[in-house]
PDB file of C-alpha atoms and ligand atoms in Angstrom:
ATOM      1  CA  MET A 102      25.997 176.324 167.777  1.00 47.00           C
ATOM      2  CA  ARG A 103      29.021 178.245 166.622  1.00 86.00           C
ATOM      3  CA  ASN A 104      31.168 179.191 169.661  1.00 97.00           C
ATOM      4  CA  ILE A 105      32.315 177.588 173.060  1.00 98.00           C
ATOM      5  CA  ILE A 106      32.105 180.041 175.859  1.00 98.00           C
ATOM      6  CA  LEU A 107      34.281 179.084 179.140  1.00 98.00           C
ATOM      7  CA  VAL A 108      32.726 180.716 182.219  1.00 98.00           C
ATOM      8  CA  GLY A 109      33.826 180.297 185.784  1.00 98.00           C
ATOM      9  CA  PHE A 110      35.521 181.904 188.793  1.00 98.00           C
ATOM     10  CA  MET A 111      38.825 183.446 188.494  1.00 98.00           C
ATOM     11  CA  GLY A 112      41.590 180.683 188.664  1.00 98.00           C
ATOM     12  CA  SER A 113      39.132 178.001 187.570  1.00 98.00           C
ATOM     13  CA  GLY A 114      41.355 177.375 184.563  1.00 98.00           C
ATOM     14  CA  LYS A 115      39.475 179.226 181.871  1.00 98.00           C
ATOM     15  CA  THR A 116      42.476 180.801 180.236  1.00 98.00           C
ATOM     16  CA  THR A 117      44.738 177.825 180.008  1.00 98.00           C
ATOM     17  CA  ILE A 118      41.924 175.442 179.116  1.00 98.00           C
ATOM     18  CA  ALA A 119      40.297 177.891 176.359  1.00 98.00           C
ATOM     19  CA  PHE A 120      43.794 178.235 174.805  1.00 98.00           C
ATOM     20  CA  GLU A 121      44.618 174.413 174.543  1.00 98.00           C
ATOM     21  CA  LEU A 122      40.953 173.809 173.396  1.00 98.00           C
ATOM     22  CA  SER A 123      41.366 176.273 170.586  1.00 98.00           C
ATOM     23  CA  HIS A 124      44.362 174.293 169.132  1.00 98.00           C
ATOM     24  CA  ARG A 125      42.622 170.860 169.894  1.00 97.00           C
ATOM     25  CA  LEU A 126      39.278 171.975 168.011  1.00 97.00           C
ATOM     26  CA  ASN A 127      41.023 174.289 165.517  1.00 97.00           C
ATOM     27  CA  MET A 128      39.095 177.287 166.650  1.00 97.00           C
ATOM     28  CA  ARG A 129      40.251 180.719 167.521  1.00 98.00           C
ATOM     29  CA  TYR A 130      41.010 181.652 171.149  1.00 98.00           C
ATOM     30  CA  VAL A 131      39.357 185.086 172.327  1.00 98.00           C
ATOM     31  CA  SER A 132      39.719 186.563 175.739  1.00 98.00           C
ATOM     32  CA  THR A 133      37.210 189.095 176.854  1.00 98.00           C
ATOM     33  CA  ASP A 134      39.859 190.560 179.427  1.00 98.00           C
ATOM     34  CA  ASP A 135      42.295 191.134 176.328  1.00 98.00           C
ATOM     35  CA  LEU A 136      39.491 192.897 174.443  1.00 98.00           C
ATOM     36  CA  ILE A 137      38.850 195.083 177.464  1.00 98.00           C
ATOM     37  CA  GLU A 138      42.655 196.050 177.690  1.00 98.00           C
ATOM     38  CA  LYS A 139      43.010 196.726 173.967  1.00 98.00           C
ATOM     39  CA  ARG A 140      39.743 198.994 173.995  1.00 97.00           C
ATOM     40  CA  GLU A 141      40.951 200.926 176.941  1.00 98.00           C
ATOM     41  CA  ILE A 142      44.704 200.701 176.174  1.00 98.00           C
ATOM     42  CA  CYS A 143      45.538 199.995 179.915  1.00 97.00           C
ATOM     43  CA  THR A 144      45.439 197.152 182.245  1.00 98.00           C
ATOM     44  CA  ILE A 145      42.555 195.925 184.192  1.00 98.00           C
ATOM     45  CA  ASN A 146      44.268 196.803 187.456  1.00 98.00           C
ATOM     46  CA  GLU A 147      44.443 200.379 186.056  1.00 98.00           C
ATOM     47  CA  ILE A 148      40.861 200.430 185.027  1.00 98.00           C
ATOM     48  CA  PHE A 149      39.753 199.296 188.384  1.00 98.00           C
ATOM     49  CA  THR A 150      41.965 201.831 190.140  1.00 97.00           C
ATOM     50  CA  LYS A 151      41.334 204.907 187.963  1.00 97.00           C
ATOM     51  CA  LYS A 152      37.731 204.415 186.857  1.00 98.00           C
ATOM     52  CA  GLY A 153      36.048 201.743 189.147  1.00 98.00           C
ATOM     53  CA  GLU A 154      34.422 198.419 188.870  1.00 98.00           C
ATOM     54  CA  ASP A 155      31.193 199.870 187.432  1.00 98.00           C
ATOM     55  CA  TYR A 156      33.144 201.348 184.431  1.00 98.00           C
ATOM     56  CA  PHE A 157      35.039 198.060 184.053  1.00 98.00           C
ATOM     57  CA  ARG A 158      31.665 196.203 183.970  1.00 98.00           C
ATOM     58  CA  ASN A 159      30.415 198.346 181.241  1.00 98.00           C
ATOM     59  CA  VAL A 160      33.482 197.896 178.920  1.00 98.00           C
ATOM     60  CA  GLU A 161      33.139 194.203 179.788  1.00 98.00           C
ATOM     61  CA  THR A 162      29.687 194.008 178.524  1.00 98.00           C
ATOM     62  CA  LEU A 163      30.725 195.670 175.092  1.00 98.00           C
ATOM     63  CA  SER A 164      33.651 193.227 174.865  1.00 98.00           C
ATOM     64  CA  VAL A 165      31.521 190.194 175.871  1.00 98.00           C
ATOM     65  CA  ARG A 166      29.110 191.334 172.831  1.00 98.00           C
ATOM     66  CA  ASP A 167      32.081 191.556 170.432  1.00 98.00           C
ATOM     67  CA  ALA A 168      33.635 188.204 171.418  1.00 98.00           C
ATOM     68  CA  CYS A 169      30.121 186.537 171.201  1.00 98.00           C
ATOM     69  CA  SER A 170      29.548 187.936 167.830  1.00 97.00           C
ATOM     70  CA  MET A 171      32.616 186.284 166.424  1.00 97.00           C
ATOM     71  CA  GLU A 172      32.660 182.972 164.496  1.00 96.00           C
ATOM     72  CA  ASN A 173      34.416 179.748 165.424  1.00 96.00           C
ATOM     73  CA  VAL A 174      35.855 180.877 168.707  1.00 98.00           C
ATOM     74  CA  ILE A 175      36.669 179.632 172.083  1.00 98.00           C
ATOM     75  CA  ILE A 176      35.657 182.524 174.410  1.00 98.00           C
ATOM     76  CA  ASP A 177      37.593 182.952 177.661  1.00 98.00           C
ATOM     77  CA  LEU A 178      35.043 185.031 179.529  1.00 98.00           C
ATOM     78  CA  GLY A 179      36.215 187.188 182.527  1.00 98.00           C
ATOM     79  CA  GLY A 180      34.981 185.557 185.715  1.00 98.00           C
ATOM     80  CA  GLY A 181      32.440 188.451 186.744  1.00 98.00           C
ATOM     81  CA  ALA A 182      30.854 188.680 183.303  1.00 98.00           C
ATOM     82  CA  VAL A 183      28.105 186.289 184.272  1.00 98.00           C
ATOM     83  CA  ILE A 184      26.438 188.646 186.735  1.00 98.00           C
ATOM     84  CA  ARG A 185      24.772 190.625 184.034  1.00 98.00           C
ATOM     85  CA  ASP A 186      21.657 189.307 182.230  1.00 97.00           C
ATOM     86  CA  GLU A 187      22.658 191.317 179.072  1.00 98.00           C
ATOM     87  CA  ASN A 188      25.893 189.213 178.885  1.00 98.00           C
ATOM     88  CA  TRP A 189      23.996 186.065 179.095  1.00 98.00           C
ATOM     89  CA  GLU A 190      21.913 187.023 176.138  1.00 98.00           C
ATOM     90  CA  SER A 191      25.177 187.492 174.207  1.00 98.00           C
ATOM     91  CA  ILE A 192      26.539 184.165 175.513  1.00 98.00           C
ATOM     92  CA  ARG A 193      23.237 182.206 174.618  1.00 97.00           C
ATOM     93  CA  ALA A 194      23.129 183.659 171.179  1.00 97.00           C
ATOM     94  CA  SER A 195      26.791 182.734 170.543  1.00 97.00           C
ATOM     95  CA  GLY A 196      26.957 179.119 171.379  1.00 97.00           C
ATOM     96  CA  LEU A 197      27.605 176.454 174.131  1.00 97.00           C
ATOM     97  CA  SER A 198      28.475 177.705 177.592  1.00 98.00           C
ATOM     98  CA  ILE A 199      30.671 175.507 179.863  1.00 98.00           C
ATOM     99  CA  CYS A 200      31.336 176.569 183.422  1.00 98.00           C
ATOM    100  CA  LEU A 201      34.715 175.452 184.880  1.00 98.00           C
ATOM    101  CA  THR A 202      34.748 175.046 188.733  1.00 98.00           C
ATOM    102  CA  ALA A 203      37.211 174.234 191.516  1.00 98.00           C
ATOM    103  CA  ASP A 204      36.919 174.395 195.221  1.00 97.00           C
ATOM    104  CA  GLU A 205      37.964 177.448 197.303  1.00 97.00           C
ATOM    105  CA  ASP A 206      41.465 176.124 198.203  1.00 97.00           C
ATOM    106  CA  THR A 207      42.285 175.304 194.732  1.00 98.00           C
ATOM    107  CA  ILE A 208      41.210 178.567 193.640  1.00 98.00           C
ATOM    108  CA  MET A 209      43.382 180.323 196.352  1.00 98.00           C
ATOM    109  CA  GLU A 210      46.430 178.108 195.458  1.00 97.00           C
ATOM    110  CA  ARG A 211      46.069 178.946 191.764  1.00 97.00           C
ATOM    111  CA  THR A 212      45.506 182.732 192.167  1.00 97.00           C
ATOM    112  CA  LYS A 213      47.833 183.601 194.997  1.00 95.00           C
ATOM    113  CA  LYS A 214      51.027 184.035 192.931  1.00 93.00           C
ATOM    114  CA  TYR A 215      49.351 186.552 190.573  1.00 93.00           C
ATOM    115  CA  LYS A 216      48.639 190.328 191.102  1.00 93.00           C
ATOM    116  CA  HIS A 217      46.760 191.065 187.835  1.00 95.00           C
ATOM    117  CA  ARG A 218      43.207 190.448 189.301  1.00 96.00           C
ATOM    118  CA  PRO A 219      42.160 193.591 191.293  1.00 97.00           C
ATOM    119  CA  LEU A 220      39.222 191.771 193.279  1.00 97.00           C
ATOM    120  CA  LEU A 221      41.915 189.585 194.760  1.00 97.00           C
ATOM    121  CA  ASN A 222      44.544 192.188 195.653  1.00 96.00           C
ATOM    122  CA  VAL A 223      43.138 192.609 199.182  1.00 96.00           C
ATOM    123  CA  GLU A 224      43.990 191.790 202.661  1.00 96.00           C
ATOM    124  CA  ASP A 225      42.094 188.515 202.912  1.00 97.00           C
ATOM    125  CA  PRO A 226      41.753 187.040 199.438  1.00 97.00           C
ATOM    126  CA  LYS A 227      40.427 183.774 200.787  1.00 97.00           C
ATOM    127  CA  GLN A 228      37.466 185.373 202.495  1.00 98.00           C
ATOM    128  CA  LYS A 229      36.937 187.402 199.249  1.00 98.00           C
ATOM    129  CA  ILE A 230      36.983 184.208 197.055  1.00 98.00           C
ATOM    130  CA  ARG A 231      34.550 182.572 199.544  1.00 98.00           C
ATOM    131  CA  SER A 232      32.100 185.513 199.480  1.00 98.00           C
ATOM    132  CA  LEU A 233      32.243 186.190 195.696  1.00 98.00           C
ATOM    133  CA  MET A 234      31.777 182.521 194.859  1.00 98.00           C
ATOM    134  CA  ALA A 235      28.764 182.221 196.994  1.00 98.00           C
ATOM    135  CA  LYS A 236      27.345 185.411 195.543  1.00 98.00           C
ATOM    136  CA  ARG A 237      28.062 184.279 191.956  1.00 98.00           C
ATOM    137  CA  ALA A 238      26.970 180.582 192.332  1.00 98.00           C
ATOM    138  CA  PRO A 239      23.502 181.183 190.878  1.00 98.00           C
ATOM    139  CA  PHE A 240      24.983 183.007 187.805  1.00 98.00           C
ATOM    140  CA  TYR A 241      27.462 180.299 187.144  1.00 98.00           C
ATOM    141  CA  ALA A 242      24.736 177.822 187.345  1.00 98.00           C
ATOM    142  CA  LYS A 243      23.115 179.318 184.209  1.00 98.00           C
ATOM    143  CA  ALA A 244      25.818 177.700 182.101  1.00 98.00           C
ATOM    144  CA  ASP A 245      24.796 174.734 179.745  1.00 97.00           C
ATOM    145  CA  HIS A 246      27.400 172.330 181.262  1.00 97.00           C
ATOM    146  CA  CYS A 247      29.752 172.302 184.222  1.00 98.00           C
ATOM    147  CA  VAL A 248      33.401 170.692 184.532  1.00 98.00           C
ATOM    148  CA  ASP A 249      35.273 170.566 187.802  1.00 98.00           C
ATOM    149  CA  THR A 250      38.787 171.128 186.978  1.00 98.00           C
ATOM    150  CA  GLY A 251      40.040 170.731 190.601  1.00 97.00           C
ATOM    151  CA  LYS A 252      41.533 167.257 190.140  1.00 94.00           C
ATOM    152  CA  LEU A 253      41.930 167.227 186.366  1.00 97.00           C
ATOM    153  CA  THR A 254      45.152 167.861 184.233  1.00 97.00           C
ATOM    154  CA  ILE A 255      44.631 170.443 181.554  1.00 98.00           C
ATOM    155  CA  LYS A 256      44.637 167.599 179.004  1.00 98.00           C
ATOM    156  CA  GLN A 257      41.932 165.727 180.877  1.00 98.00           C
ATOM    157  CA  ALA A 258      39.852 168.895 181.204  1.00 98.00           C
ATOM    158  CA  VAL A 259      40.178 169.635 177.490  1.00 98.00           C
ATOM    159  CA  GLU A 260      39.306 166.039 176.505  1.00 98.00           C
ATOM    160  CA  LYS A 261      36.163 166.350 178.787  1.00 98.00           C
ATOM    161  CA  ILE A 262      34.984 169.451 177.112  1.00 98.00           C
ATOM    162  CA  VAL A 263      35.581 167.852 173.776  1.00 97.00           C
ATOM    163  CA  GLY A 264      33.465 164.971 174.840  1.00 97.00           C
ATOM    164  CA  ILE A 265      30.548 167.471 175.847  1.00 96.00           C
ATOM    165  CA  VAL A 266      30.980 169.378 172.604  1.00 95.00           C
ATOM    166  CA  GLU A 267      30.692 166.131 170.610  1.00 92.00           C
ATOM    167  CA  ASN A 268      27.609 165.040 172.399  1.00 88.00           C
ATOM    168  CA  VAL A 269      25.844 168.238 171.244  1.00 82.00           C
ATOM    169  CA  PRO A 270      23.401 167.333 168.388  1.00 73.00           C
ATOM    170  CA  LYS A 271      25.087 168.479 165.172  1.00 60.00           C
ATOM    171  CA  LYS A 272      22.094 170.732 164.225  1.00 55.00           C
ATOM    172  CA  ALA A 273      22.604 172.707 167.438  1.00 59.00           C
ATOM    173  CA  ARG A 274      26.265 173.052 166.786  1.00 56.00           C
ATOM    174  CA  THR A 275      25.857 174.738 163.447  1.00 55.00           C
ATOM    175  CA  GLU A 276      22.768 176.872 164.069  1.00 56.00           C
TER     176      GLU A 276
HETATM  177  C1  S3P B 273      37.083 189.215 187.297  1.00 73.47           C
HETATM  178  C2  S3P B 273      37.853 188.274 186.650  1.00 73.47           C
HETATM  179  C3  S3P B 273      38.913 188.479 185.780  1.00 73.47           C
HETATM  180  C4  S3P B 273      38.918 189.881 185.234  1.00 73.47           C
HETATM  181  C5  S3P B 273      38.720 190.868 186.406  1.00 73.47           C
HETATM  182  C6  S3P B 273      37.456 190.652 187.214  1.00 73.47           C
HETATM  183  C7  S3P B 273      36.023 188.847 188.113  1.00 73.47           C
HETATM  184  O1  S3P B 273      39.220 187.500 184.820  1.00 73.47           O
HETATM  185  O2  S3P B 273      37.900 190.091 184.413  1.00 73.47           O
HETATM  186  O3  S3P B 273      39.924 190.838 187.245  1.00 73.47           O
HETATM  187  O4  S3P B 273      35.232 189.917 188.492  1.00 73.47           O
HETATM  188  O5  S3P B 273      35.883 187.637 188.470  1.00 73.47           O
HETATM  189  P1  S3P B 273      39.603 186.057 185.050  1.00 73.47           P
HETATM  190  O6  S3P B 273      38.307 185.338 185.475  1.00 73.47           O
HETATM  191  O7  S3P B 273      39.956 185.563 183.672  1.00 73.47           O
HETATM  192  O8  S3P B 273      40.657 186.030 186.009  1.00 73.47           O
END
């Protein structure tokens, strides 16, 4: 098992936790959203506006494949990447997947001050969060492990994940 892939809904803590975890485990931090923006030389908001979500998902799949083929990385996976089976093939071949979760209110609180997520720039973001979370639940459930970040500090969440990683048999970690 080479890599650790953090999956989960927008605002579940993937970016901050992946970044801290990368320092803690001396691994590299990689974000599929960053790879997408580099590949397209524009922001995710611009991609959604100019080319639409389907186009975004296609570029995302290429970026997930690229990130998953790297070595010794913590991958901060865009929240919607889980909906494609093809991405799960990349994730499973790459390493250990951990889904970060938080309840609807926590997600709302954490995301409301930002404007870089096109799917939440809508009239009723709470309703959008609720419906998307319900729709995606079966896809997030595919992860190897799940950590609820709702009541944890970043440090606590990181240590919880380190505990999970350390419990994976060594053979599986290096395969
Ligand atoms: C998305 C999540 C975002 C980003 C894009 C779409 C989603 O990433 O990929 O705005 O569909 O859930 P984060 O989960 O890092 O916010």
